PDB file of C-alpha atoms and ligand atoms in Angstrom:
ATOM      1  CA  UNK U   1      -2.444  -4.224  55.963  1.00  0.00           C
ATOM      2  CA  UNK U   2      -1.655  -5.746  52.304  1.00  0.00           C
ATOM      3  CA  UNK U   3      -4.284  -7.581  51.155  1.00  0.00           C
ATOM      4  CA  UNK U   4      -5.336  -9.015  47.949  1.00  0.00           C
ATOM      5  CA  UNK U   5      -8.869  -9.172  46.818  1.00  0.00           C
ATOM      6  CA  UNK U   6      -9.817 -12.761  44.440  1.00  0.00           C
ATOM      7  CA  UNK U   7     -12.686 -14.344  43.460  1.00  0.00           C
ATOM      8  CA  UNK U   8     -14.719 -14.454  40.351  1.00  0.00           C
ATOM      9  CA  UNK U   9     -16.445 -10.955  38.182  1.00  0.00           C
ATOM     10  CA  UNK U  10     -19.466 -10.577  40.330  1.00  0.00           C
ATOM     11  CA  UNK U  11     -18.185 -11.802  43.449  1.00  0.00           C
ATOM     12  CA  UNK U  12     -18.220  -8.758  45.523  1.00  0.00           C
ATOM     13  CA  UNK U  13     -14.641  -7.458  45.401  1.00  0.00           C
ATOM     14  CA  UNK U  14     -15.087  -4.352  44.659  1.00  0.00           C
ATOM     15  CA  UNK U  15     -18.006  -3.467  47.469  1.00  0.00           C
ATOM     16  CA  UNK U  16     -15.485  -5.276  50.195  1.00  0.00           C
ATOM     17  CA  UNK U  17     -12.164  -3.530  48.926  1.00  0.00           C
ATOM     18  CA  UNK U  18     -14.163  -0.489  49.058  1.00  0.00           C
ATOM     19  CA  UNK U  19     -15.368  -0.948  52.930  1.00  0.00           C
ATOM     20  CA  UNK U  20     -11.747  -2.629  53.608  1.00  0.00           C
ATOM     21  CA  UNK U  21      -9.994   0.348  52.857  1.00  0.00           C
ATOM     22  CA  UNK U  22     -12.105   2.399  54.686  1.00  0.00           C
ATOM     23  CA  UNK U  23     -11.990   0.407  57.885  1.00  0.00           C
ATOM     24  CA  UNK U  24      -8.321  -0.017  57.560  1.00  0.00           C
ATOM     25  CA  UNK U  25      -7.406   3.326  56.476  1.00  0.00           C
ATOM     26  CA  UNK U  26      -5.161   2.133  53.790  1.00  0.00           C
ATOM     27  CA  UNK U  27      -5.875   2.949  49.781  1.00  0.00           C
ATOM     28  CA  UNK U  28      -7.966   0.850  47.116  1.00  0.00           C
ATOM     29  CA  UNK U  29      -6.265   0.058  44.243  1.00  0.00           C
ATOM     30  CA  UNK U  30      -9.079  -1.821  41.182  1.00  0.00           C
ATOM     31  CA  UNK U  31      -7.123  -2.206  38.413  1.00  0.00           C
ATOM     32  CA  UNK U  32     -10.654  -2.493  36.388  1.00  0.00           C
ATOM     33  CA  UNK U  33     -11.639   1.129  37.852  1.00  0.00           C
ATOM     34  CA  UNK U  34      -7.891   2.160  36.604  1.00  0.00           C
ATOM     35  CA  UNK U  35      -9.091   0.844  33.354  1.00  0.00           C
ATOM     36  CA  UNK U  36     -12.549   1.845  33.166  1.00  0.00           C
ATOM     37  CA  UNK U  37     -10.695   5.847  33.962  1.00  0.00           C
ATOM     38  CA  UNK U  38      -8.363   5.054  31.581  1.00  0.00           C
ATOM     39  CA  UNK U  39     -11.066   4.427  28.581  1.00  0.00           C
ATOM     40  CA  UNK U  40     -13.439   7.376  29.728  1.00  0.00           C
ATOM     41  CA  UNK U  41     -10.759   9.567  29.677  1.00  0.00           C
ATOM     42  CA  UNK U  42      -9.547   8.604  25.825  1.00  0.00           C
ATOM     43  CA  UNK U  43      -6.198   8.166  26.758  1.00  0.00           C
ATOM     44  CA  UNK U  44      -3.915   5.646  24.569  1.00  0.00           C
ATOM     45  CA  UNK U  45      -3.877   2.935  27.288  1.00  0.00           C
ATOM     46  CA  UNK U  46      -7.971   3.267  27.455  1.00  0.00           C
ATOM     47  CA  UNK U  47      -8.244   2.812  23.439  1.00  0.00           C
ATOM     48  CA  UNK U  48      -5.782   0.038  23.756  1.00  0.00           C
ATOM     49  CA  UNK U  49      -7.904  -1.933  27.298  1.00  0.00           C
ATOM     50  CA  UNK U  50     -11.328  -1.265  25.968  1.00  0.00           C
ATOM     51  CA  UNK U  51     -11.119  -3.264  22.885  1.00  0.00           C
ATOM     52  CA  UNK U  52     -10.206  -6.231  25.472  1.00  0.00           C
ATOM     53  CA  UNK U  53     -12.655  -5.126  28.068  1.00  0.00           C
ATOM     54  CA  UNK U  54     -15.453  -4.795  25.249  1.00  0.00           C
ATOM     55  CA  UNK U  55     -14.689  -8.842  25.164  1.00  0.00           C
ATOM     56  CA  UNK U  56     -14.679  -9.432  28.377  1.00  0.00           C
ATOM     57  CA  UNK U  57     -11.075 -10.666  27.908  1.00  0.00           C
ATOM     58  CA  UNK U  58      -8.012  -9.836  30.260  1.00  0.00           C
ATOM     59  CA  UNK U  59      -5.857  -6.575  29.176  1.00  0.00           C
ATOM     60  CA  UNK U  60      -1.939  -8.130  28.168  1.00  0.00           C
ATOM     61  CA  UNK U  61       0.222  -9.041  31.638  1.00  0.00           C
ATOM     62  CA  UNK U  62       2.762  -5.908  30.137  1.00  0.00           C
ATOM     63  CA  UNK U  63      -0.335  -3.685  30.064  1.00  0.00           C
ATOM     64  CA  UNK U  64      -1.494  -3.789  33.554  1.00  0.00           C
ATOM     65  CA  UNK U  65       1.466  -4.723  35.637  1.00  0.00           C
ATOM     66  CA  UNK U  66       3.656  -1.494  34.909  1.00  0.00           C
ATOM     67  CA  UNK U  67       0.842   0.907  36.474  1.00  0.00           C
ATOM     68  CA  UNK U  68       0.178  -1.438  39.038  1.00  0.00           C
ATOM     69  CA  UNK U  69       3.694  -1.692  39.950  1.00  0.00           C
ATOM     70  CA  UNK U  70       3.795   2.545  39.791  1.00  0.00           C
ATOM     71  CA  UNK U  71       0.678   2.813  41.481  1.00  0.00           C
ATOM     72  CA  UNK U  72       2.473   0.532  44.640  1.00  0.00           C
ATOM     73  CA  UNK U  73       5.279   2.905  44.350  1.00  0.00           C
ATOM     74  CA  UNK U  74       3.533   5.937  45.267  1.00  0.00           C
ATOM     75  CA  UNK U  75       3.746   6.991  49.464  1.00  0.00           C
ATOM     76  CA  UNK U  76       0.308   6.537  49.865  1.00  0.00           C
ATOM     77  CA  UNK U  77       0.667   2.613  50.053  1.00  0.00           C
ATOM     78  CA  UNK U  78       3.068   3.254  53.139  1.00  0.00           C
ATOM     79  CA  UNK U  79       1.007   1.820  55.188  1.00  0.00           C
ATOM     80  CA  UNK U  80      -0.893  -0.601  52.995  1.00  0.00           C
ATOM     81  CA  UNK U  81      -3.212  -1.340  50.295  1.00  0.00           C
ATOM     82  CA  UNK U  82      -6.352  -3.475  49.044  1.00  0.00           C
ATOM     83  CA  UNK U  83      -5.824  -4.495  45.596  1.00  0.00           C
ATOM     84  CA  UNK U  84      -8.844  -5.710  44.228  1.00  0.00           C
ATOM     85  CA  UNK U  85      -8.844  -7.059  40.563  1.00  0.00           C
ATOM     86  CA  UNK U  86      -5.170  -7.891  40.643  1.00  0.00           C
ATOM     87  CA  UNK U  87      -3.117 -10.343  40.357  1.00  0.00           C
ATOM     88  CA  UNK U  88      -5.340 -12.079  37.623  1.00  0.00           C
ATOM     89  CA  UNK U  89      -2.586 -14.579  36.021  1.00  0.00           C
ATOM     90  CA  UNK U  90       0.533 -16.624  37.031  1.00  0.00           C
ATOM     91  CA  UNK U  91       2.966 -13.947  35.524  1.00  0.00           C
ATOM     92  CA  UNK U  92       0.752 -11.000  37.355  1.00  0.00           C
ATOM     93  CA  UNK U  93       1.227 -12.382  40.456  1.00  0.00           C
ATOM     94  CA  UNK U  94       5.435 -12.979  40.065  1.00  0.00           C
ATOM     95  CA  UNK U  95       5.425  -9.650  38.949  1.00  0.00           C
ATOM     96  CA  UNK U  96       3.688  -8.336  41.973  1.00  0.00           C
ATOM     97  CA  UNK U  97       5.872 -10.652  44.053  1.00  0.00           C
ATOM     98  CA  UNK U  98       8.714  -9.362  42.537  1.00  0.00           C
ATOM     99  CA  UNK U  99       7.864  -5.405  42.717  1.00  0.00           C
ATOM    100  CA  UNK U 100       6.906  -6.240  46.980  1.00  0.00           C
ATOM    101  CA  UNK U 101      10.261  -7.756  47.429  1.00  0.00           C
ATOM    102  CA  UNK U 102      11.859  -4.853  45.816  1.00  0.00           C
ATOM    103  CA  UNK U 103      10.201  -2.596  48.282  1.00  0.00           C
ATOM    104  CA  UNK U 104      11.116  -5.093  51.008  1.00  0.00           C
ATOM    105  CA  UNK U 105       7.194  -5.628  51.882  1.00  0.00           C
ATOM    106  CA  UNK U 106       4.949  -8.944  51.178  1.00  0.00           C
ATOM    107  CA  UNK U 107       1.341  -9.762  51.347  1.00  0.00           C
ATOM    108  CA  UNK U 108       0.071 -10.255  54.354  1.00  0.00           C
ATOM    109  CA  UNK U 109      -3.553 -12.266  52.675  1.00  0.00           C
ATOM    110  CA  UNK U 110      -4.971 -12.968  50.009  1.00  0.00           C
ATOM    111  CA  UNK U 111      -8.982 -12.669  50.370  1.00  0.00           C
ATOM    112  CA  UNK U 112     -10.704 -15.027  48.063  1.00  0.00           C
ATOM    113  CA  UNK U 113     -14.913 -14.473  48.012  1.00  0.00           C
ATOM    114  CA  UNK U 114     -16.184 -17.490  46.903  1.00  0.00           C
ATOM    115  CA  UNK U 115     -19.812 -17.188  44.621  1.00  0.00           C
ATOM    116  CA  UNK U 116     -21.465 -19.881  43.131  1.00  0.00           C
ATOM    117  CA  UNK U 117     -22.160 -19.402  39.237  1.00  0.00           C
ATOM    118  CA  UNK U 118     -25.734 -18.750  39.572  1.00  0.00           C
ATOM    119  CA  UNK U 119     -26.047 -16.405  42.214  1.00  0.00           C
ATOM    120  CA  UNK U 120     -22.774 -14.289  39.911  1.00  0.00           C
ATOM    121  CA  UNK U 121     -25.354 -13.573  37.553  1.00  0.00           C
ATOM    122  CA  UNK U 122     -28.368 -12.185  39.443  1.00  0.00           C
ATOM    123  CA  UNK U 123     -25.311  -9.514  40.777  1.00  0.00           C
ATOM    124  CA  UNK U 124     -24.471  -8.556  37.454  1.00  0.00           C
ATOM    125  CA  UNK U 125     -28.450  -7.791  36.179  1.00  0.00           C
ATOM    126  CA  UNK U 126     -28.736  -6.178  39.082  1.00  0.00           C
ATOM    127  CA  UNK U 127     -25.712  -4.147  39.168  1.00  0.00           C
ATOM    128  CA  UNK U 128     -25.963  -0.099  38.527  1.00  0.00           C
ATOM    129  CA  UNK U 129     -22.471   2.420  38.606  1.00  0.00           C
ATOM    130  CA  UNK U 130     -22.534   6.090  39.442  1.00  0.00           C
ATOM    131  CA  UNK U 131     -21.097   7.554  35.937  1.00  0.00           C
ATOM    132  CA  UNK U 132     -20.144  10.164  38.192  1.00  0.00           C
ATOM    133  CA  UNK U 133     -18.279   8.480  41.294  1.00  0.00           C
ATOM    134  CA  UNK U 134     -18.652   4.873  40.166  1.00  0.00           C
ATOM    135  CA  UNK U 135     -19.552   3.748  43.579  1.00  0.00           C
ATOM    136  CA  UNK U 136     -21.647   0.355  43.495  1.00  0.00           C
ATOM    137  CA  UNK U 137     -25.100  -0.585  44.080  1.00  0.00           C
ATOM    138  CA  UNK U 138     -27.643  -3.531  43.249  1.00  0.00           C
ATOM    139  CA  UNK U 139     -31.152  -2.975  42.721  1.00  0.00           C
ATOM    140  CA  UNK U 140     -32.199  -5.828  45.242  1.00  0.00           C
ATOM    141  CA  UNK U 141     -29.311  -6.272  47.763  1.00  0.00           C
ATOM    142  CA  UNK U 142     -27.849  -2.836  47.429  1.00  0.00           C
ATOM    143  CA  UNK U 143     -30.355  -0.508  46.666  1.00  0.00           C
ATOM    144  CA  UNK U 144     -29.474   3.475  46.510  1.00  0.00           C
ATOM    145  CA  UNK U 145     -32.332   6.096  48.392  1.00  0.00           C
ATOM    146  CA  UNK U 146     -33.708   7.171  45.311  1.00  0.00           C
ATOM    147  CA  UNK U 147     -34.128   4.818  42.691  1.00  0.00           C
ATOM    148  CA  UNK U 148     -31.435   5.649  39.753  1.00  0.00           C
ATOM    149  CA  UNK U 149     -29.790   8.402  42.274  1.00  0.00           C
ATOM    150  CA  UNK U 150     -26.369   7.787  43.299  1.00  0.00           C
ATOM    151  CA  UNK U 151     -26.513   8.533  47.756  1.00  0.00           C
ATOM    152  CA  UNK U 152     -22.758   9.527  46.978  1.00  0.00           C
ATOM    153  CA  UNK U 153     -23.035  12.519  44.753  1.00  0.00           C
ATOM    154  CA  UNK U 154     -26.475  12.418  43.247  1.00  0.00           C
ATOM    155  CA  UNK U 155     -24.876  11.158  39.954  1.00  0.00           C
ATOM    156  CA  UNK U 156     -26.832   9.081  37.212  1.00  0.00           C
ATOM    157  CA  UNK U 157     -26.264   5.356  37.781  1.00  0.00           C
ATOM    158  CA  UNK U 158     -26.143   3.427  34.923  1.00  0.00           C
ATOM    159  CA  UNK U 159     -25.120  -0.189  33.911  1.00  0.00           C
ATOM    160  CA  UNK U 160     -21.980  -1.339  33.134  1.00  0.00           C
ATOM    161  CA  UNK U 161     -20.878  -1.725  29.577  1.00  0.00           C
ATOM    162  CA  UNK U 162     -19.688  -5.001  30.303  1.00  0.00           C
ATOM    163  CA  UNK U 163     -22.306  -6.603  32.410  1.00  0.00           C
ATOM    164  CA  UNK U 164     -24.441  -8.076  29.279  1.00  0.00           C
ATOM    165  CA  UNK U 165     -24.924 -11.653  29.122  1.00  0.00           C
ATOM    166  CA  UNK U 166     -22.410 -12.951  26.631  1.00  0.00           C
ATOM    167  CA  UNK U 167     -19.729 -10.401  27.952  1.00  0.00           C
ATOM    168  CA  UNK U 168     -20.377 -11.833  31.139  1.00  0.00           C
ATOM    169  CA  UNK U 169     -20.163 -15.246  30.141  1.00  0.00           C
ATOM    170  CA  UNK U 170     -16.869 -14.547  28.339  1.00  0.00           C
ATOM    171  CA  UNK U 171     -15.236 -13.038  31.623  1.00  0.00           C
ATOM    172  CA  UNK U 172     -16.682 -16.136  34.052  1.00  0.00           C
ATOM    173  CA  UNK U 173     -14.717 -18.390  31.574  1.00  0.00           C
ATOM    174  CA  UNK U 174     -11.678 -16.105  31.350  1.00  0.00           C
ATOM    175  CA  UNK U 175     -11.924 -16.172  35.478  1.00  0.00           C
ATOM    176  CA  UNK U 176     -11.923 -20.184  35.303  1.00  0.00           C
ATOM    177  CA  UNK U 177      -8.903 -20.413  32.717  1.00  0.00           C
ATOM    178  CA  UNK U 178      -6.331 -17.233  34.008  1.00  0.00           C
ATOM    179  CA  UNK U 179      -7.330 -16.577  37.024  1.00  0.00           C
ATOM    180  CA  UNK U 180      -8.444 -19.576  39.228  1.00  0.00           C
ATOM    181  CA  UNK U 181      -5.196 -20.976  39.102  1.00  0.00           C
ATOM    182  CA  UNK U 182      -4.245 -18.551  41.830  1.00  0.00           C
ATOM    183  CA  UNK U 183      -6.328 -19.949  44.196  1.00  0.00           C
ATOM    184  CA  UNK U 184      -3.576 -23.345  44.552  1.00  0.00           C
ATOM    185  CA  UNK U 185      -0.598 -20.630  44.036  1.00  0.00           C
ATOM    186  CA  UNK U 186      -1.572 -18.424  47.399  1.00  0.00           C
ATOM    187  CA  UNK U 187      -2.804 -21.683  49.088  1.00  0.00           C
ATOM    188  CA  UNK U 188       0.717 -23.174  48.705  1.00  0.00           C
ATOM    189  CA  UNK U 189       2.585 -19.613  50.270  1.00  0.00           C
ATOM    190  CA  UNK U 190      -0.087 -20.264  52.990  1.00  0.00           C
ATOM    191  CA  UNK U 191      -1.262 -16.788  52.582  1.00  0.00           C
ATOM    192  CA  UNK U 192      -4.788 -17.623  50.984  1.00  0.00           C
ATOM    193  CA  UNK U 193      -8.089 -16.995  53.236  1.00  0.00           C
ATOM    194  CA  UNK U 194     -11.704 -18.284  51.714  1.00  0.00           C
ATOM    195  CA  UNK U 195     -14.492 -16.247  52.551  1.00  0.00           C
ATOM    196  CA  UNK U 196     -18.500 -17.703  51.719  1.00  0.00           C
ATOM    197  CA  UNK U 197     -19.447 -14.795  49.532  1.00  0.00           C
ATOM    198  CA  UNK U 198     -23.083 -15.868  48.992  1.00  0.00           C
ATOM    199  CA  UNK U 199     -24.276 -14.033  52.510  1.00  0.00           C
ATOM    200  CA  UNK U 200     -25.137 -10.216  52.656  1.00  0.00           C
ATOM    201  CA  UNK U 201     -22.910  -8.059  51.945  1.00  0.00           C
ATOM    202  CA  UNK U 202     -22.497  -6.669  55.882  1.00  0.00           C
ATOM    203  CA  UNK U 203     -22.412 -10.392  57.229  1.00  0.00           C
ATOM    204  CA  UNK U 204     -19.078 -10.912  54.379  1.00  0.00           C
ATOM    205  CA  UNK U 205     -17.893  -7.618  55.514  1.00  0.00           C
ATOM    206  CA  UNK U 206     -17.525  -8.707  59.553  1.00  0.00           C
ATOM    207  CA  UNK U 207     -16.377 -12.237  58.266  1.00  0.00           C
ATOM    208  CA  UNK U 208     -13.335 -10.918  56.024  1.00  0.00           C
ATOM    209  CA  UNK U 209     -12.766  -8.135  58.901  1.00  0.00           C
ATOM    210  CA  UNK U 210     -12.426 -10.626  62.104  1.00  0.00           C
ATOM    211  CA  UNK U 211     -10.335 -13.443  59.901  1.00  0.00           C
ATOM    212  CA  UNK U 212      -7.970 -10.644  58.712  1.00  0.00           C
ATOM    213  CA  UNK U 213      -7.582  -9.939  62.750  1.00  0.00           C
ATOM    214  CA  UNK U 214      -6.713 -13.173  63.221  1.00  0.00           C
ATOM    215  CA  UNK U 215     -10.336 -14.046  65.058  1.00  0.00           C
ATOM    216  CA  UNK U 216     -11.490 -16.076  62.845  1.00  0.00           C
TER     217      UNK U 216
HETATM  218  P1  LIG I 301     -13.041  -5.596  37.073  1.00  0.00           P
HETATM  219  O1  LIG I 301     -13.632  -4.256  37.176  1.00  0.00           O
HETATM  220  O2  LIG I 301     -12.007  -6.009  38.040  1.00  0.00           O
HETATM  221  O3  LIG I 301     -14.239  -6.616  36.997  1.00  0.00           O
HETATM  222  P2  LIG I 301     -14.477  -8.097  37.596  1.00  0.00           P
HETATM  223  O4  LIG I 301     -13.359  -8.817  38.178  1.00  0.00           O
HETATM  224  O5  LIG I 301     -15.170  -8.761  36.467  1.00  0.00           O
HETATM  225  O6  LIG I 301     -15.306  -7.829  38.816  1.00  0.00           O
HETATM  226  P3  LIG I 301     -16.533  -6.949  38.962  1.00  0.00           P
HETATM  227  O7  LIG I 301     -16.131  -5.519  39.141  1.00  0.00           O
HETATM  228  O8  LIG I 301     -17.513  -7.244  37.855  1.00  0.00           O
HETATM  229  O9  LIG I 301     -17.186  -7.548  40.258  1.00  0.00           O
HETATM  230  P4  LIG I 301     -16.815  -7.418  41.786  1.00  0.00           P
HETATM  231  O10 LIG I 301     -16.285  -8.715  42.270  1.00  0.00           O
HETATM  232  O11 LIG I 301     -15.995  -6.194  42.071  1.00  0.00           O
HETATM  233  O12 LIG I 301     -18.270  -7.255  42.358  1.00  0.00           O
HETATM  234  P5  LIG I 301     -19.078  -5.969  42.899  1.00  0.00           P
HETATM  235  O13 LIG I 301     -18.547  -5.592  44.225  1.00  0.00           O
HETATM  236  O14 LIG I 301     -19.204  -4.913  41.855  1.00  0.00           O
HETATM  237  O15 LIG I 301     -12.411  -5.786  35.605  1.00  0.00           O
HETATM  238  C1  LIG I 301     -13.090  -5.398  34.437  1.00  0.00           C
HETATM  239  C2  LIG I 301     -12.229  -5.697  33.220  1.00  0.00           C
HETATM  240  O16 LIG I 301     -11.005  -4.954  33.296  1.00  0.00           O
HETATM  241  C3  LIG I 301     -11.780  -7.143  33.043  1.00  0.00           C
HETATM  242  O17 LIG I 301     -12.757  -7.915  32.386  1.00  0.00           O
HETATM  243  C4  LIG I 301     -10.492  -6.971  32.219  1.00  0.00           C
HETATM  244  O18 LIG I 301     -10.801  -6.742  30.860  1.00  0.00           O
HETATM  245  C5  LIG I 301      -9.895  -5.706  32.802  1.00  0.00           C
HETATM  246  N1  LIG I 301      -8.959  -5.977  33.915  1.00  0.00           N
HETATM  247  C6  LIG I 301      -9.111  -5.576  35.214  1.00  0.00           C
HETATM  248  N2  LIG I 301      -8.065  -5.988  35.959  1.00  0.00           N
HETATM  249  C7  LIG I 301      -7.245  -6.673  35.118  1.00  0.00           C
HETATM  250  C8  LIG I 301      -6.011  -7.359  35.293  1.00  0.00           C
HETATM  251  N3  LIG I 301      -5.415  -7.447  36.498  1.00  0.00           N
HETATM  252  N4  LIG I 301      -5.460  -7.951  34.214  1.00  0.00           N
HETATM  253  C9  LIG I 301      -6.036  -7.881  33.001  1.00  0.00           C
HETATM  254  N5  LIG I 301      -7.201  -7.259  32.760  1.00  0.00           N
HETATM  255  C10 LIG I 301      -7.806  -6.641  33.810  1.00  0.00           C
HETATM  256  O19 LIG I 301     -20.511  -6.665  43.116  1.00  0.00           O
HETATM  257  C11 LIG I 301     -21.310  -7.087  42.016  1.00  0.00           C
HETATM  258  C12 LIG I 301     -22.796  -6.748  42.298  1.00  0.00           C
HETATM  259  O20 LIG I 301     -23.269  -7.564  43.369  1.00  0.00           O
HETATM  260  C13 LIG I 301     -23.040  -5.291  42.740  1.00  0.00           C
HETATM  261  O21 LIG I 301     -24.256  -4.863  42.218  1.00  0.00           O
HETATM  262  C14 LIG I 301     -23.076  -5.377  44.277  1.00  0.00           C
HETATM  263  O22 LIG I 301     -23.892  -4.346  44.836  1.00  0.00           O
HETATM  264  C15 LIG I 301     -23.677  -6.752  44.496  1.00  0.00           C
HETATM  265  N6  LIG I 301     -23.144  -7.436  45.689  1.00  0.00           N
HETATM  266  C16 LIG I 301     -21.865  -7.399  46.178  1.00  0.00           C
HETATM  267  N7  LIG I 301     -21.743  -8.198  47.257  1.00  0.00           N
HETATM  268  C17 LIG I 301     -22.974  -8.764  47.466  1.00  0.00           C
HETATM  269  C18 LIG I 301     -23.489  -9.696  48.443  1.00  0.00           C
HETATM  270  N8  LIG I 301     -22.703 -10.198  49.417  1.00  0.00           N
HETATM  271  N9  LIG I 301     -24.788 -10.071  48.335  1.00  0.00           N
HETATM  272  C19 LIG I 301     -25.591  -9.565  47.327  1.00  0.00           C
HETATM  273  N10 LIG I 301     -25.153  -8.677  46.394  1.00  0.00           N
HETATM  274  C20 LIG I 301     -23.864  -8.289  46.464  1.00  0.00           C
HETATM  275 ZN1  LIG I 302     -21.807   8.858  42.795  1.00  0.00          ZN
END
């Protein structure tokens, strides 16, 4: 299964990639959780993303789409991937095209989880990270067992530097001029499916599961 995961920050990629992957037994590639490694760590690409991501801007195109392209490369995407967070631009997703047909694969769906604006913001107030594991939860749809306890691994969970207001703003209208675009690009290779994003999280789940079986 090669899926893509769209749709805007908020939208609940990364919580469906993550149960995806699972249920498909394939790996999850977030190109944001690449990044957000990348800038704990202190390496030279993480100095280099975080003064984007600190703006809630996109990394550069040549930044991100030579570890994607590695990261595609490695065996354990024999059998498939979910890559959630990527392609975000016209020349991301070429490149991508371009690396698949290289391999001699292609996509077999691109997932897009549609949000309204409003609701995107109550999930980002509400959003706490493990610092340890970084697995997701939301204080009101998502809650963990003990309040500010990650079930995971027991690690802290904090808030993500990103999720303040204005930042948040900022990436909303970054989604609407770079990214949206790709909506009419995988609608026109037929490969785009539209999942209604504003339901529980388990109801999405089913809904993306069944339509990626063809049930739907
Ligand atoms: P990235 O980490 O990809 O952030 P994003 O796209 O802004 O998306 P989010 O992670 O904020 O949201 P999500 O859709 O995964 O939602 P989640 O599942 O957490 O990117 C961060 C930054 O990295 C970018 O701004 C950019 O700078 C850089 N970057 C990354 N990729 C790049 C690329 N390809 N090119 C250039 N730059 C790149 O859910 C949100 C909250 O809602 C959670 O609390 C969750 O528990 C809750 N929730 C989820 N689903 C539901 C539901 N159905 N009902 C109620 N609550 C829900
Ligand atoms: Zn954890």
């Amino acid at each position: 299964m090669r899926i893509v995961l769209m749709g805007p920050p908020g939208a609940g990629k990364g919580t469906q990639a993550k149960k995806l992957a699972e249920a498909f037994d394939v790996p999850h590639i977030s190109t944001g959780d690449m990044l957000r490694s990348a800038v704990q760590e202190g390496t030279p690409l993480g100095k280099k993303a975080r003064e984007y991501m600190d703006k809630g801007l996109l990394v550069p195109d040549e930044v991100i789409t030579g570890i994607v392209r590695e990261r595609l490369r490695d065996k354990s995407c024999e059998k498939g991937f979910i890559l959630d967070g990527f392609p975000r631009t016209i020349p991301q997703a070429e490149s991508l095209e371009e690396a698949l047909g290289e391999m001699g694969i292609r996509l077999d769906a691109v997932v897009n989880i549609v949000v309204p604006r409003e609701e995107l913001i109550e999930r980002f107030t509400g959003r706490r990270v493990c610092e340890v594991c970084g697995f997701t939860y939301h204080v009101k749809y998502n809650p963990p067992q003990k309040e500010g306890i990650c079930d995971k691994c027991g690690g802290k969970l904090i808030m993500r530097a990103d999720d303040d207001v204005k930042t948040v703003e900022n990436r909303i209208n970054v989604y609407e001029q770079q990214t949206r675009p790709l909506i009419e690009y995988y609608d026109r290779k037929n490969l785009l499916v539209n999942i209604d994003g504003n339901r529980p999280i388990d109801v999405v789940f089913e809904d993306i599961k069944s339509r990626l079986r063809g049930e739907g």
